[in-house]
Coordinates of C-alpha atoms and ligand atoms in Angstrom, one line a residue:
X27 CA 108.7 115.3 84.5
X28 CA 105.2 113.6 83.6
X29 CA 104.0 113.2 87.1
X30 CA 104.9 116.6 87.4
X31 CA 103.1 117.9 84.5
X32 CA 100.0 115.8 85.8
X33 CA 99.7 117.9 88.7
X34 CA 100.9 121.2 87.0
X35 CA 98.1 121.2 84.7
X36 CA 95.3 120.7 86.6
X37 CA 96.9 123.7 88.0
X38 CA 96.9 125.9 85.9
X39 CA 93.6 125.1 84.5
X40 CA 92.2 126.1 87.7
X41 CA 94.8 129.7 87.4
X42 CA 93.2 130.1 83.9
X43 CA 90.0 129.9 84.7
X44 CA 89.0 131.2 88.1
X45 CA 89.5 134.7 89.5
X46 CA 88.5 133.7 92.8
X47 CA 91.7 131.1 92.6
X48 CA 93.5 134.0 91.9
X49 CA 92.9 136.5 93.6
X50 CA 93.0 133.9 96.7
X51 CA 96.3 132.9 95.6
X52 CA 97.7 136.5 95.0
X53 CA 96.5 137.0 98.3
X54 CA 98.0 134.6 100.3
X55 CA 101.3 135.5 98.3
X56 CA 101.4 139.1 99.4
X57 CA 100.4 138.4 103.0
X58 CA 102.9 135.8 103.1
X59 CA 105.7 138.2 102.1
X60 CA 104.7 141.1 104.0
X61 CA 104.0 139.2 107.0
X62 CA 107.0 136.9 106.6
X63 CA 108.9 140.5 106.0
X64 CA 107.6 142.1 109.2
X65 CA 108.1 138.4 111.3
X66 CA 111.8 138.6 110.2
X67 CA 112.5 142.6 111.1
X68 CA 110.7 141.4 114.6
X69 CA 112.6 138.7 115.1
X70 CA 115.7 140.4 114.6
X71 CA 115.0 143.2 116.8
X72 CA 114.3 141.1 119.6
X73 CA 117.5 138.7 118.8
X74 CA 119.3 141.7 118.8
X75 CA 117.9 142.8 122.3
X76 CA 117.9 140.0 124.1
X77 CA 121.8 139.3 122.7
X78 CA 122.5 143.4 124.2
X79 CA 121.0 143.0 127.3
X80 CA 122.8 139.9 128.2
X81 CA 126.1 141.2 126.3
X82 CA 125.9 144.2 129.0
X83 CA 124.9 142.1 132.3
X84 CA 128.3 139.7 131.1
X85 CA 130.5 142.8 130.9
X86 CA 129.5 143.8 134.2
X87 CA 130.0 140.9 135.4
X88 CA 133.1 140.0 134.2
X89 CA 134.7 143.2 135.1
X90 CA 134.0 142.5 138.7
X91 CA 135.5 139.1 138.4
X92 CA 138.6 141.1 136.9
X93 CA 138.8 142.9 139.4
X94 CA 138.4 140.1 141.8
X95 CA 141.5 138.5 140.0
X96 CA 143.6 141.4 140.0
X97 CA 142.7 142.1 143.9
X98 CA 143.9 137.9 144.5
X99 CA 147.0 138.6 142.1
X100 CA 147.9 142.0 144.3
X101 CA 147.7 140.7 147.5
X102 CA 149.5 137.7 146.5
X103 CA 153.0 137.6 148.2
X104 CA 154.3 134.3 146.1
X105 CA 156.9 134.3 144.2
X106 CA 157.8 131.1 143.4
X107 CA 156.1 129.6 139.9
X108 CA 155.0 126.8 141.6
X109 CA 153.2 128.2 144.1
X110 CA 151.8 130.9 142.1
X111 CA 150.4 128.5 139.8
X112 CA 148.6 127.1 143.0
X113 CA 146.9 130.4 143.7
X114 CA 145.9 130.9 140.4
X115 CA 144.5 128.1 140.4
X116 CA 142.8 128.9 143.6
X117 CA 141.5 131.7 142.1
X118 CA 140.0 130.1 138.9
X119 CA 138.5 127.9 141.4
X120 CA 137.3 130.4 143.7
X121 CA 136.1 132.5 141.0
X122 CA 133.4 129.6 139.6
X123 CA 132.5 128.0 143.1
X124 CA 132.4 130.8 144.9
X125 CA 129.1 132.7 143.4
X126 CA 127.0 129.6 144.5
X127 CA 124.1 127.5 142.9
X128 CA 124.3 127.2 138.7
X129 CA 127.1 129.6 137.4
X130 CA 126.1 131.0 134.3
X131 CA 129.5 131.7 133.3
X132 CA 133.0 129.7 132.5
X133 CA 136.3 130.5 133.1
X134 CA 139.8 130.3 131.1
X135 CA 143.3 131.8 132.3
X136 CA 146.2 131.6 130.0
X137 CA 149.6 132.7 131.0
X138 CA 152.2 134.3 132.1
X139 CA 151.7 135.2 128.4
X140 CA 154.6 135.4 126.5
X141 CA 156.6 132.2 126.6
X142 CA 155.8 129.3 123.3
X143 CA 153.9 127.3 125.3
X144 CA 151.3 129.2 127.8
X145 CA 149.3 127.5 130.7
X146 CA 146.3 127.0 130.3
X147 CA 143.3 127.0 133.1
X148 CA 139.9 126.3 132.7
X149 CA 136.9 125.6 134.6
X150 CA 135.1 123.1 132.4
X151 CA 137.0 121.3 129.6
X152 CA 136.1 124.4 127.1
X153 CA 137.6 123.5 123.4
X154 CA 140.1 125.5 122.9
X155 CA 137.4 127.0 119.2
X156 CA 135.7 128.8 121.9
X157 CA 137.8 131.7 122.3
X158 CA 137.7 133.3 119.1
X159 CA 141.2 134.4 118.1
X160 CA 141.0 137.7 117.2
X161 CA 139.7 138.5 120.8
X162 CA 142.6 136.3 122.5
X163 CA 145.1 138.1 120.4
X164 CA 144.0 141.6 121.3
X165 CA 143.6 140.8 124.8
X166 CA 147.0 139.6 124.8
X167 CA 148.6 142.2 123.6
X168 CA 146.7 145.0 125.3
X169 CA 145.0 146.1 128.3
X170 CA 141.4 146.4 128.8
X171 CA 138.6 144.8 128.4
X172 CA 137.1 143.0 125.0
X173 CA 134.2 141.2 124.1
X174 CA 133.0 139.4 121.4
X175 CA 130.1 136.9 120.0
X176 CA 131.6 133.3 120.2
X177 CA 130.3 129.8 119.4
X178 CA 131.0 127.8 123.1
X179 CA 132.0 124.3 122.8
X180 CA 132.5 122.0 125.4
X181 CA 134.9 119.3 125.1
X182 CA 132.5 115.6 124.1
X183 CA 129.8 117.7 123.0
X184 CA 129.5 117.7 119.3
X185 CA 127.3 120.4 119.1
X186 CA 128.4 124.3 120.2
X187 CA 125.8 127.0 121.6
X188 CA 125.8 130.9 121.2
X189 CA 127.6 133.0 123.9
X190 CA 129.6 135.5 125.0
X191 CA 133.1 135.9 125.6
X192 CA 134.9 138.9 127.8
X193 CA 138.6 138.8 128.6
X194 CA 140.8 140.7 129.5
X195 CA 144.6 141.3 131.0
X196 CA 145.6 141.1 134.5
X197 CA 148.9 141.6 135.9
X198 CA 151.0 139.8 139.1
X199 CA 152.5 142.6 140.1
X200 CA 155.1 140.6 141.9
X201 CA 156.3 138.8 139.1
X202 CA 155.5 141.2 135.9
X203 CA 153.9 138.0 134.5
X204 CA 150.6 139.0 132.4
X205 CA 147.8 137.0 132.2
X206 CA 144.8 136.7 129.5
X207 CA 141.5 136.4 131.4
X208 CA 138.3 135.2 129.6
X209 CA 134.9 135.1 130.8
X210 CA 132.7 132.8 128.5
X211 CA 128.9 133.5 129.0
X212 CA 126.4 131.1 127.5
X213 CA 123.5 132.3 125.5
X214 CA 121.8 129.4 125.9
X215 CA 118.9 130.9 127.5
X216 CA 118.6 134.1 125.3
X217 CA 118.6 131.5 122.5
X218 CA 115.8 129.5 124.0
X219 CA 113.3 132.5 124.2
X220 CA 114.4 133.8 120.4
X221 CA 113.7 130.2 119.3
X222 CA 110.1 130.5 121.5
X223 CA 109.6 134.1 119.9
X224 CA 110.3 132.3 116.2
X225 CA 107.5 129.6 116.6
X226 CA 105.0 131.7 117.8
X227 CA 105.9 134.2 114.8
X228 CA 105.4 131.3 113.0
X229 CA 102.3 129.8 113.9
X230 CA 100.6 133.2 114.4
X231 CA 101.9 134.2 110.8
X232 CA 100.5 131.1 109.6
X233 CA 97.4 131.6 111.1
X234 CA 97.4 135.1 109.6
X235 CA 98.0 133.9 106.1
X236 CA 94.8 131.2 106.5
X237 CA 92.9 133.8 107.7
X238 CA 93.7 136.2 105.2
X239 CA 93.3 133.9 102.4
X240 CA 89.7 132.9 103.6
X241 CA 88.6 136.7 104.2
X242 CA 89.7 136.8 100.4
X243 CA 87.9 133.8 99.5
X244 CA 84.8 134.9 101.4
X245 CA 85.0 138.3 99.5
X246 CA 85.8 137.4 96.0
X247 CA 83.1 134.9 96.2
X248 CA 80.9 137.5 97.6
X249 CA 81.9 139.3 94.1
X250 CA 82.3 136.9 91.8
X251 CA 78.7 135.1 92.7
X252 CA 76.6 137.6 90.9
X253 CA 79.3 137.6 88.2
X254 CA 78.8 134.0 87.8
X255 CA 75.2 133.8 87.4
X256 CA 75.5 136.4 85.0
X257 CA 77.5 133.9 83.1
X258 CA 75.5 131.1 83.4
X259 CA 72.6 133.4 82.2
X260 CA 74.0 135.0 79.4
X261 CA 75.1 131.1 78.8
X262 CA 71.9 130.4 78.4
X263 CA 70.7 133.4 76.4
X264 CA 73.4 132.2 74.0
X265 CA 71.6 128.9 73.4
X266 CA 68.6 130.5 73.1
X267 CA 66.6 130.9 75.9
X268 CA 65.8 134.1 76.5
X269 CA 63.8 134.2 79.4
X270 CA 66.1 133.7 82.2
X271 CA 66.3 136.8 84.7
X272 CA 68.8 137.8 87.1
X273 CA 68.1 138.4 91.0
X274 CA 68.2 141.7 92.0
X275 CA 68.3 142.4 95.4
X276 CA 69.4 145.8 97.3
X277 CA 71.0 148.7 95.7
X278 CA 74.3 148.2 95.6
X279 CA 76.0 147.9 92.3
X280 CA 75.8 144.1 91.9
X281 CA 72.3 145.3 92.0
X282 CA 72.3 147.8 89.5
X283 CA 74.2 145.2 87.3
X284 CA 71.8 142.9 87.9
X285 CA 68.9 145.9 86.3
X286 CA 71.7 146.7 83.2
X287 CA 71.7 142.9 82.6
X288 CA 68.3 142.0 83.0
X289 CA 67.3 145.6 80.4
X290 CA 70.0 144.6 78.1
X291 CA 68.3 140.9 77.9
X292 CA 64.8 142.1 77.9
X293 CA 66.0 144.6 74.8
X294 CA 68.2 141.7 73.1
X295 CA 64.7 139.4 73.5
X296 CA 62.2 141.9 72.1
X297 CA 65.0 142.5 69.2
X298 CA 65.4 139.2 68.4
X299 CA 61.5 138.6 69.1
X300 CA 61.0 141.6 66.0
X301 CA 63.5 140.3 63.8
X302 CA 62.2 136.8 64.2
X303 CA 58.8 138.3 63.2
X304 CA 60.1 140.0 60.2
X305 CA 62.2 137.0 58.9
X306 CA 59.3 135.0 59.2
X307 CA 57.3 137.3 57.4
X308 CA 59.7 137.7 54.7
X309 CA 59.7 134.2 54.4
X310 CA 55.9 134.5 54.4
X311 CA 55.9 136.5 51.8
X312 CA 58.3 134.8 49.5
X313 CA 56.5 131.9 50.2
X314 CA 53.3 133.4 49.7
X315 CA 54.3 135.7 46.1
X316 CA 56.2 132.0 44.7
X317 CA 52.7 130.3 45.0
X318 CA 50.7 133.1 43.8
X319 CA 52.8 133.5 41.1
X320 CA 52.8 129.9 40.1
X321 CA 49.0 129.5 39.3
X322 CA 49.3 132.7 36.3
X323 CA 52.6 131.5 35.4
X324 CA 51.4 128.1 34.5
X325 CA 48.9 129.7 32.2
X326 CA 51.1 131.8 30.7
X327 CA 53.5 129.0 30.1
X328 CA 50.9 126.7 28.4
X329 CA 50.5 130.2 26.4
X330 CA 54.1 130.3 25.2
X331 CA 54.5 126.2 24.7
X332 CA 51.6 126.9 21.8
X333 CA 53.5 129.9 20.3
X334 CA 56.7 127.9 20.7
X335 CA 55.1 125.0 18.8
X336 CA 54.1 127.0 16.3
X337 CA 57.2 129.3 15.7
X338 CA 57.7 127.6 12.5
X339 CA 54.6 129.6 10.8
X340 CA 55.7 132.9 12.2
X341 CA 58.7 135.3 10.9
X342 CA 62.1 135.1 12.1
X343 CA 62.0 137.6 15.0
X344 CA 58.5 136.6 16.2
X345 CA 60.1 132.9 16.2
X346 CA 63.3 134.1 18.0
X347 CA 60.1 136.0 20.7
X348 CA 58.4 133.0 21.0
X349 CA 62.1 130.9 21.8
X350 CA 62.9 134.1 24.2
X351 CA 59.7 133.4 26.2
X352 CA 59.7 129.9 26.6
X353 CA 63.3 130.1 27.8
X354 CA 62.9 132.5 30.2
X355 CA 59.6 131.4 31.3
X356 CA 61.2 127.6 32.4
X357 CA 64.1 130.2 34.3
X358 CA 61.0 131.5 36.2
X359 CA 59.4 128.4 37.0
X360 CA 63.0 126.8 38.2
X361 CA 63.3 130.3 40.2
X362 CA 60.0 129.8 41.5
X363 CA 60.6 126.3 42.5
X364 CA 64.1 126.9 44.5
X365 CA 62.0 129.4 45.7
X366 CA 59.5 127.6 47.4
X367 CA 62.1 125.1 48.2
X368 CA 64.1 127.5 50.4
X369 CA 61.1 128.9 52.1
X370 CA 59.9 125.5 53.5
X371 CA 63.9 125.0 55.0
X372 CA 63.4 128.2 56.6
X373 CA 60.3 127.1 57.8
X374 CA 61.6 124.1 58.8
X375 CA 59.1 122.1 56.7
X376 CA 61.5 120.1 54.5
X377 CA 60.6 116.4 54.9
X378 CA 62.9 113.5 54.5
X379 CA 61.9 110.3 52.8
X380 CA 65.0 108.1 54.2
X381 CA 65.8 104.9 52.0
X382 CA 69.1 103.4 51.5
X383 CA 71.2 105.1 48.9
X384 CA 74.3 103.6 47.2
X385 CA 76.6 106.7 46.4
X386 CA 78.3 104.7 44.2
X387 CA 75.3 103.9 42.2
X388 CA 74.1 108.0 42.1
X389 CA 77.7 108.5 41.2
X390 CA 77.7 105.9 38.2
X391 CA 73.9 107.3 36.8
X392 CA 75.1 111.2 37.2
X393 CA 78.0 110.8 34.8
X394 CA 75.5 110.3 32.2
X395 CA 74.0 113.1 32.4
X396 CA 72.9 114.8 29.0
X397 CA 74.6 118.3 29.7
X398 CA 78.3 116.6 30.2
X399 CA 77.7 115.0 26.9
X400 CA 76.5 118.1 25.1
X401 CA 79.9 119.9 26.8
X402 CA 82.2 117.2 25.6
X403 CA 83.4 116.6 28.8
X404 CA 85.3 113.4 30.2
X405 CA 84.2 112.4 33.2
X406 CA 86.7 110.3 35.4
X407 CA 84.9 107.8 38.1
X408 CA 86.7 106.9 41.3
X409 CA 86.1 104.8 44.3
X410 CA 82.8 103.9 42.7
X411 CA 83.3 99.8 42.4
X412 CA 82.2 99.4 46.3
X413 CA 79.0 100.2 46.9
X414 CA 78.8 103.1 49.5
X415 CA 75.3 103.2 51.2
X416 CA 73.8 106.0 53.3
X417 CA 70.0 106.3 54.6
X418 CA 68.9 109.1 53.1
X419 CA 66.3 111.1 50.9
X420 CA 67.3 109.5 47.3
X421 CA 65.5 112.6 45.2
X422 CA 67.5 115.2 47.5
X423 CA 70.7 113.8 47.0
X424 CA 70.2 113.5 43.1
X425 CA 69.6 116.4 42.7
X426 CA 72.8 117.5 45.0
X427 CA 75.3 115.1 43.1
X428 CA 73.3 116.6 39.2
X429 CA 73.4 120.2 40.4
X430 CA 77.2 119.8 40.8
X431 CA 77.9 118.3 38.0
X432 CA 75.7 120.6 36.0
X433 CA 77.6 123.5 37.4
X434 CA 80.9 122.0 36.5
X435 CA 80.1 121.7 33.2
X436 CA 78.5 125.3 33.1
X437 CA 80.7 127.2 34.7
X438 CA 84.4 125.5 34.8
X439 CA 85.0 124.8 31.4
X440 CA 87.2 122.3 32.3
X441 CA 87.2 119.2 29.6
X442 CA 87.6 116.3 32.3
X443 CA 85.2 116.0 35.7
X444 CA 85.6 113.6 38.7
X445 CA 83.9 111.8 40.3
X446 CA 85.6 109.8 43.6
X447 CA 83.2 108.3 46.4
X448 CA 84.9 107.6 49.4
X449 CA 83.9 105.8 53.1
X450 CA 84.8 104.9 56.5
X451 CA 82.5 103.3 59.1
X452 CA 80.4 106.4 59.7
X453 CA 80.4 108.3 56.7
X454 CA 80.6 108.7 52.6
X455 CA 82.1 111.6 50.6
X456 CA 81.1 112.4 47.3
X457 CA 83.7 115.0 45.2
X458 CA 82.7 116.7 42.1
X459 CA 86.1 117.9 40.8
X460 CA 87.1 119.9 37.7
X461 CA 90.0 121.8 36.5
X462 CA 88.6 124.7 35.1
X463 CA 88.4 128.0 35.9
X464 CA 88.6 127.2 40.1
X465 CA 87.6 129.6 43.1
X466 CA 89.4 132.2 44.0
X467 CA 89.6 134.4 48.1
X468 CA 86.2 133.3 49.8
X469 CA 84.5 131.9 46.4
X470 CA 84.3 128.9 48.1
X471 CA 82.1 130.0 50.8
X472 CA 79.9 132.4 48.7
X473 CA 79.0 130.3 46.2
X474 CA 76.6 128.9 48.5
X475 CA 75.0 132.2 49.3
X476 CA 72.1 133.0 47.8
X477 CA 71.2 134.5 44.5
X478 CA 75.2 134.4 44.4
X479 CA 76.9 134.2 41.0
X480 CA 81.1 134.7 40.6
X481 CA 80.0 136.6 36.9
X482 CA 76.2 136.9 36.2
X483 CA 77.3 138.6 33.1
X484 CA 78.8 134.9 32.5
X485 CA 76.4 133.0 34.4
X486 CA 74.5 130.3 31.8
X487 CA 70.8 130.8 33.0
X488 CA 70.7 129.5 36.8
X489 CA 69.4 131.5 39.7
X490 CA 72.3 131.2 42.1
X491 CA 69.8 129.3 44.7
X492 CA 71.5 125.7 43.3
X493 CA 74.6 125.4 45.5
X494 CA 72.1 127.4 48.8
X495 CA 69.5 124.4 48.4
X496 CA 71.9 121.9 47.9
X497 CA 73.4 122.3 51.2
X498 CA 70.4 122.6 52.9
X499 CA 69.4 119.6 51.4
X500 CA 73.1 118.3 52.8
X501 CA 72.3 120.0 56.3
X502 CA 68.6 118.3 56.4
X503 CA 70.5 114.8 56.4
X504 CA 73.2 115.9 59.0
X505 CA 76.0 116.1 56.7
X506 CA 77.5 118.8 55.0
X507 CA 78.4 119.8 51.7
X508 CA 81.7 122.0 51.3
X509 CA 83.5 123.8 48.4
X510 CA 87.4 124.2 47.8
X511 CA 89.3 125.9 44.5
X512 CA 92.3 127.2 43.2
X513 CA 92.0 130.0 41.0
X514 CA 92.6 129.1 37.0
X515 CA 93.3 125.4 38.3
X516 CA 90.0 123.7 39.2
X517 CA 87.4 123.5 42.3
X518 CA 85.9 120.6 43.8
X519 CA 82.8 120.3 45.8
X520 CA 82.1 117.2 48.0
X521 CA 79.5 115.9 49.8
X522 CA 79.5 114.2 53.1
X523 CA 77.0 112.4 54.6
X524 CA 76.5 110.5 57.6
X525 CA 75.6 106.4 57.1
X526 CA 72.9 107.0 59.7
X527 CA 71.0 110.2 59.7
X528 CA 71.7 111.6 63.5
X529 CA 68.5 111.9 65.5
X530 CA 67.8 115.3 66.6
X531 CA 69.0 118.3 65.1
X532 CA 71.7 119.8 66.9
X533 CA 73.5 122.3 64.8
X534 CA 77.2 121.0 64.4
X535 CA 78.5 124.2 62.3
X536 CA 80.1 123.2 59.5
X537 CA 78.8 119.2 59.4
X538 CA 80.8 116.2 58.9
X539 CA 84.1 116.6 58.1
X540 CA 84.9 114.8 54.3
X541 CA 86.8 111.4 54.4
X542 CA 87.6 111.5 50.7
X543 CA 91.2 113.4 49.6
X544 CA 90.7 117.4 48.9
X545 CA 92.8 118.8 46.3
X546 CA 92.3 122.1 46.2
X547 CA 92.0 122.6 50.2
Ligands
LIG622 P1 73.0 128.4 39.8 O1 71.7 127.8 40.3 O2 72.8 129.7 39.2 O3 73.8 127.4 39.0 P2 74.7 127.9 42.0 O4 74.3 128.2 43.4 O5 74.6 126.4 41.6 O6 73.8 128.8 41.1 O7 76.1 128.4 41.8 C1 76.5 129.7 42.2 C2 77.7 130.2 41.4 O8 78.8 129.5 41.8 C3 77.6 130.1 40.0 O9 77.0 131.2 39.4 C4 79.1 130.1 39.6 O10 79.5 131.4 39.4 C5 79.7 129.4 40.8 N1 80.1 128.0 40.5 C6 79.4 127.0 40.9 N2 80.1 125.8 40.5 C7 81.2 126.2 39.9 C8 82.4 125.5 39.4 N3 82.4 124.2 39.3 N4 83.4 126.2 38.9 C9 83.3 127.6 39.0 N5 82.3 128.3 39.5 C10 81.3 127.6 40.0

């Protein structure tokens, strides 16, 4: 069964995949079976011609030879048994010697018909199979003359050939005996030409089913080539280069395909080329408005730290301005600051300063951190006794491992958080877990949209750009951060980062897969 599967796959790999191995194979199918089809009706025809012709030749033939017989048994004058079994003998003997060179025929005489235990003559030792029964039986019991297909054996040959077999009744009109007369005609030759009519069927069908099978080929590839470098192209458009052209040459409407394919590419790269343009611009402009903005924002925050200092001296509501304003002022500085940090990912500015990292160690110094505290909340460490070192950017990933922590404790209310580092050889997982209020439908793959907040009316200050810049920052390392939560039971985020940092930055889609246990996945 294996071995069998080991070339059956293969197989239909190639099925799957390739029209041209299809339509070659459908091809050679259909010509096989209309070919075969027509070989077969040919072939029958001329079986059944050649088997006529020489059906009606040995009827003609034997008749004479009837005749012959009855003509020896009328002129007979015998009377006696004995020596009327001479002269049939005679006859039989007459009757295959006399015609000269190779008789194409044998002989058998039974009789007188009638008694139990009839005579028999033959002129070669013929098995007694040969004469089928049905024919022996009619042309025992009536006159005339019968025919039918037979197989001929010969007594010491094992194997029989086709023929021919005529009998018939003749009459001693002396004696009233009846005798059963059988021609036996081989088919020997007839058979010979059918089986050289069948090979050359054959080998010329074969021949036809090649040929049709390569015409196939040749024209399928004929069709198929353009198709295929319009893959290969649009392949290559795919991974982003957009310059690649297809050949056109003639008019026909590979041709015009080739002038579709080549507009549509042109159209897709100036498309691309403009949104580019305007992405980069946006991110320009952010960029551009963040650092503006930051100059006249310091100012004006120095402004409010003096008012806020002072609050004391003023009356309640002024006091409650001057909180208002510093508060929100530090929300637009933190805005302004994930702002400036996303525009230099999307300009692909964002530097790493690689050191070696102990997981465990970030893990152990986050679960002090002041806002857990202030929340009352328990934090559970797990997996943290090992160290568990990666290279990477030690300010990034602090920030990572504090920003979920701080959002577990502002936005789960859940009482206990864990924390549970994990490792194999090639990479560390870090899970922030709580069992608060959880993630529910796609919530685990939004929060990290940004500006996206499950309930701003509930949201605690932030600027839903946390979780966006924390897996960048996971990205930037090749890793991946990823979010999973049931809803009303919890949600856990974990961090996953490679040991090494991968050189080059091929875009793996989601990143490393996590080797620590997910709950909630
Ligand atoms: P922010 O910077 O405003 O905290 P984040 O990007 O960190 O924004 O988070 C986006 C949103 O994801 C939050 O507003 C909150 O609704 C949701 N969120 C983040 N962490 C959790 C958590 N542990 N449990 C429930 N919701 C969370």
């Amino acid at each position: 069964m294996r071995p069998l599967m080991r070339v059956l796959r293969p197989v239909a790999l190639v099925w799957r995949r390739s029209i041209q191995a299809r339509v070659v194979a459908s091809t050679i199918v259909l010509s096989t079976l209309v070919i075969g089809a027509t070989g077969w009706a040919l072939l029958s025809d001329v079986a059944d011609g050649l088997a006529d012709s020489r059906r009606e030749a040995a009827i003609a033939e034997a008749k004479s030879g009837f005749r012959f017989a009855q003509d020896q048994l009328d002129a007979s004058l015998a009377s006696e048994p004995a020596t009327q079994a001479q002269a049939l003998t005679q006859m039989v003997d007459s009757l295959t010697g006399s015609r000269g060179g190779q008789r194409g025929y044998e002989l058998v005489l039974e009789g007188p018909l009638g008694g139990e235990d009839v005579p028999v003559r033959s002129s070669a030792a013929i098995a007694p199979g040969s004469l089928p029964s049905d024919l022996r039986k009619t042309v025992s019991t009536r006159t005339g003359t019968y025919w039918s297909f037979s197989g001929l054996s010969v007594l010491g040959r094992s194997d029989s050939e086709p023929g021919v077999v005529v009998g018939s009744q003749i009459r001693s009109p002396r004696t009233g005996d009846a005798y059963a007369m059988f021609y036996l005609f081989s088919l020997h030759d007839q058979q010979d030409t059918l089986d050289l009519v069948r090979r050359a069927l054959l080998l010329g069908g074969l021949a036809m089913v090649l040929m049709v099978g390569g015409v196939a080929w040749l024209v399928s590839r004929q069709v198929l080539n353009p198709v295929r470098l319009a893959r290969r192209i649009a392949e290559r458009y795919a991974a982003g280069s957009l310059e690649q052209r297809m050949l056109v040459s003639g008019e026909d409407d590979i041709a015009r395909l080739s002038i579709s394919f080549n507009q549509m590419a042109a159209s897709l790269q100036s498309q691309i080329r403009r949104l580019e343009n305007l992405s980069r611009l946006q991110q320009r402009f952010v960029s551009d408005v963040s650092h503006e903005l930051r100059t006249p924002l310091t100012t004006v925050q120095m402004a409010s730290s003096v008012l806020y200092d002072q609050r004391e001296r003023f009356d309640a509501q002024t006091a409650r301005s001057a909180e208002l304003l510093k508060r929100e002022l530090d929300r637009f500085e933190e805005l302004l600051s994930n702002l400036l940090d996303l525009s230099r990912f999307d300009a692909g500015a964002a530097q790493l300063e690689l050191d070696a990292v102990d997981l465990s160690e970030i893990a152990k110094q986050a679960a002090q951190e002041s806002i857990l505290g202030r929340h009352g909340i328990e934090v559970r460490l797990i997996g943290v006794d090992q160290p568990a070192v990666v290279e990477a950017d030690i300010r990034r990933i602090d920030r990572i491992v504090r920003n979920l922590l701080t959002n577990a404790a502002k936005y789960s209310g859940s009482p206990v958080v864990e924390i549970e580092v994990a490792q194999d050889d090639e990479l560390v997982s870090l899970a922030v877990r709580d069992f608060g209020v959880g993630l529910s439908g796609d919530e685990n793959l939004r929060v990290f949209d940004r500006f996206w907040r499950a309930d701003p009316a509930r949201t605690q200050g932030g600027t839903g750009l946390g979780l966006a810049i924390s897996r960048e920052d996971a990205a930037l390392h090749g890793g991946s951060l990823l979010a999973w939560g049931r809803k009303g039971e919890g949600s856990e985020f974990v961090l996953t980062l490679p040991k090494i940092v991968p050189i080059g930055d091929e875009d793996t889609g989601r990143g490393p897969t996590p080797v620590v246990r997910t709950v909630y996945a």
